[in-house]
CSV table of C-alpha atoms in Angstrom, one decimal:
chain,number,residue,atom,x,y,z
A,1,MET,CA,6.9,-3.3,-0.1
A,2,VAL,CA,8.6,-6.4,-1.5
A,3,ASP,CA,5.3,-8.3,-1.0
A,4,LEU,CA,3.6,-5.8,-3.3
A,5,ILE,CA,6.2,-6.4,-6.0
A,6,GLU,CA,6.3,-10.2,-5.6
A,7,THR,CA,2.5,-10.4,-5.8
A,8,ALA,CA,2.5,-8.3,-8.9
A,9,LEU,CA,5.0,-10.7,-10.5
A,10,ARG,CA,3.0,-13.8,-9.6
A,11,THR,CA,-0.2,-12.7,-11.3
A,12,SER,CA,-1.5,-15.0,-14.0
A,13,ALA,CA,-1.1,-14.2,-17.7
A,14,SER,CA,-4.9,-13.4,-18.0
A,15,ALA,CA,-4.6,-10.8,-15.3
A,16,HIS,CA,-2.6,-8.2,-17.2
A,17,TYR,CA,-5.5,-5.8,-17.5
A,18,PRO,CA,-5.3,-3.0,-16.8
A,19,PRO,CA,-1.5,-2.5,-17.1
A,20,TYR,CA,0.1,-0.8,-14.2
A,21,ASP,CA,3.4,0.6,-12.8
A,22,ILE,CA,4.8,0.6,-9.3
A,23,GLU,CA,7.3,3.3,-8.5
A,24,ARG,CA,9.1,4.5,-5.4
A,25,THR,CA,8.5,8.2,-4.9
A,26,GLY,CA,10.4,8.6,-1.6
A,27,ASP,CA,12.1,6.7,1.2
A,28,GLU,CA,8.9,5.1,2.4
A,29,ALA,CA,6.5,6.3,-0.3
A,30,TYR,CA,5.2,4.5,-3.4
A,31,ARG,CA,2.8,5.0,-6.2
A,32,ILE,CA,0.7,2.5,-8.2
A,33,SER,CA,-0.4,3.9,-11.6
A,34,LEU,CA,-3.1,2.0,-13.6
A,35,ALA,CA,-4.0,2.7,-17.2
A,36,VAL,CA,-7.7,3.1,-17.0
A,37,SER,CA,-8.5,4.8,-20.3
A,38,GLY,CA,-12.2,5.1,-20.9
A,39,PHE,CA,-13.1,4.8,-17.2
A,40,ALA,CA,-14.5,7.8,-15.4
A,41,PRO,CA,-13.6,8.2,-11.7
A,42,THR,CA,-17.2,7.2,-10.9
A,43,ASP,CA,-16.6,3.8,-12.7
A,44,LEU,CA,-13.7,3.0,-10.3
A,45,GLU,CA,-13.7,1.8,-6.7
A,46,ILE,CA,-10.7,1.5,-4.4
A,47,THR,CA,-10.9,-0.4,-1.1
A,48,THR,CA,-8.2,-1.4,1.4
A,49,GLY,CA,-8.1,-3.7,4.4
A,50,ASP,CA,-6.1,-6.6,5.9
A,51,ASN,CA,-2.9,-5.6,3.9
A,52,LEU,CA,-4.9,-5.8,0.6
A,53,LEU,CA,-5.6,-3.1,-1.9
A,54,VAL,CA,-8.4,-3.8,-4.3
A,55,ILE,CA,-9.1,-1.7,-7.4
A,56,LYS,CA,-12.3,-2.4,-9.3
A,57,GLY,CA,-13.5,-0.9,-12.6
A,58,ASP,CA,-17.0,-1.3,-14.0
A,59,LYS,CA,-17.9,0.7,-16.9
A,60,ALA,CA,-21.5,1.9,-16.7
A,61,SER,CA,-23.3,1.3,-20.0
A,62,SER,CA,-24.3,4.6,-21.4
A,63,GLU,CA,-27.4,5.2,-23.4
A,64,GLY,CA,-26.9,4.8,-27.1
A,65,GLN,CA,-23.9,2.5,-26.6
A,66,GLU,CA,-25.8,-0.5,-28.0
A,67,SER,CA,-26.6,1.4,-31.3
A,68,ARG,CA,-22.9,2.0,-32.0
A,69,THR,CA,-21.2,-0.1,-34.6
A,70,PHE,CA,-17.4,-0.5,-34.2
A,71,LEU,CA,-15.2,-1.6,-37.1
A,72,HIS,CA,-12.4,-2.1,-34.6
A,73,GLN,CA,-12.7,-1.8,-30.8
A,74,GLY,CA,-9.2,-1.7,-29.3
A,75,LEU,CA,-10.1,0.3,-26.1
A,76,ALA,CA,-11.0,-2.2,-23.4
A,77,GLN,CA,-14.4,-1.7,-21.9
A,78,ARG,CA,-14.5,-4.8,-19.7
A,79,ALA,CA,-14.8,-4.7,-16.0
A,80,PHE,CA,-11.7,-5.5,-14.0
A,81,GLU,CA,-10.5,-6.2,-10.5
A,82,ARG,CA,-6.9,-5.7,-9.6
A,83,ARG,CA,-5.6,-6.8,-6.2
A,84,PHE,CA,-2.3,-5.8,-4.5
A,85,GLU,CA,-1.0,-7.4,-1.3
A,86,LEU,CA,0.5,-4.6,0.8
A,87,ALA,CA,3.4,-5.0,3.2
A,88,ASP,CA,2.7,-4.4,6.9
A,89,HIS,CA,2.1,-0.8,7.9
A,90,VAL,CA,1.6,0.4,4.3
A,91,VAL,CA,-1.4,2.7,4.0
A,92,VAL,CA,-3.1,4.4,1.1
A,93,LYS,CA,-2.7,8.2,1.3
A,94,GLY,CA,-4.7,9.2,-1.7
A,95,ALA,CA,-5.8,8.6,-5.3
A,96,ALA,CA,-6.1,10.8,-8.4
A,97,HIS,CA,-7.5,10.2,-11.8
A,98,ALA,CA,-6.0,12.2,-14.7
A,99,LEU,CA,-5.5,11.7,-18.4
A,100,GLY,CA,-6.6,8.0,-18.3
A,101,VAL,CA,-4.3,7.1,-15.4
A,102,LEU,CA,-5.4,6.2,-11.9
A,103,SER,CA,-2.6,7.0,-9.4
A,104,ILE,CA,-2.7,5.6,-5.9
A,105,ASP,CA,-0.2,7.0,-3.4
A,106,LEU,CA,1.0,4.6,-0.6
A,107,VAL,CA,3.2,5.3,2.5
A,108,ARG,CA,4.8,2.9,4.9
A,109,GLU,CA,4.1,4.3,8.4
A,110,ILE,CA,5.7,2.3,11.1
A,111,PRO,CA,4.1,2.9,14.6
A,112,GLU,CA,6.5,4.6,17.1
A,113,ALA,CA,6.2,1.5,19.4
A,114,LEU,CA,7.7,-0.7,16.7
A,115,LYS,CA,10.5,1.6,15.6
A,116,PRO,CA,13.9,0.7,17.0
A,117,ARG,CA,15.1,3.1,19.7
A,118,GLN,CA,18.5,3.7,21.2
A,119,VAL,CA,19.0,3.2,24.9
A,120,PRO,CA,21.5,5.7,26.3
A,121,ILE,CA,24.4,4.2,28.3
A,122,ALA,CA,25.5,6.1,31.4
A,123,TRP,CA,29.2,6.5,32.0
A,124,GLY,CA,31.2,7.2,35.1
A,125,ALA,CA,29.8,10.0,37.3
A,126,ASP,CA,26.8,10.4,35.0
A,127,ARG,CA,25.7,6.9,36.1
A,128,PRO,CA,22.5,7.0,38.1
A,129,ALA,CA,22.8,5.5,41.6
A,130,LEU,CA,21.3,2.1,41.9
A,131,GLU,CA,19.4,1.2,44.9
A,132,LEU,CA,20.1,-2.3,46.1
A,133,LYS,CA,17.7,-4.0,48.4
A,134,SER,CA,19.0,-6.6,50.8
A,135,ALA,CA,17.2,-10.0,50.8
A,136,GLN,CA,17.4,-10.1,54.6
A,137,PRO,CA,15.9,-7.4,56.8
A,138,ARG,CA,18.3,-5.4,59.1
A,139,LYS,CA,18.3,-6.2,62.7
A,140,ALA,CA,18.0,-3.3,65.2
A,141,ALA,CA,21.2,-2.8,67.3
């Protein structure tokens, strides 16, 4: 997860749109929240692969939009692409869009084969008998 935070901090000054938060929601659970005011869920696309999370927003031009005259336009309508480098074994569990915020839930799932495991140590009488094989075959008497 440190990779995700470091990548976020390395982004260029022009890549601050849309603003986002990264929060820890559990021991191995995280959430990325992006401010996507004005974007409908159908205007957004989320893809993952190769430890990379890509969020794209492309506002479909609606009919009659060209005829509107703005005195001030502070709500961003431009397309965006935001990339997050994910740590190993981090997977996207789901996404939700509500009140102008896109929330993406992530979980770090380490495969059982990679988890550390404890090896029991036998003691005294509990020790299993070891079968030793001689390097030389026995001669018949």
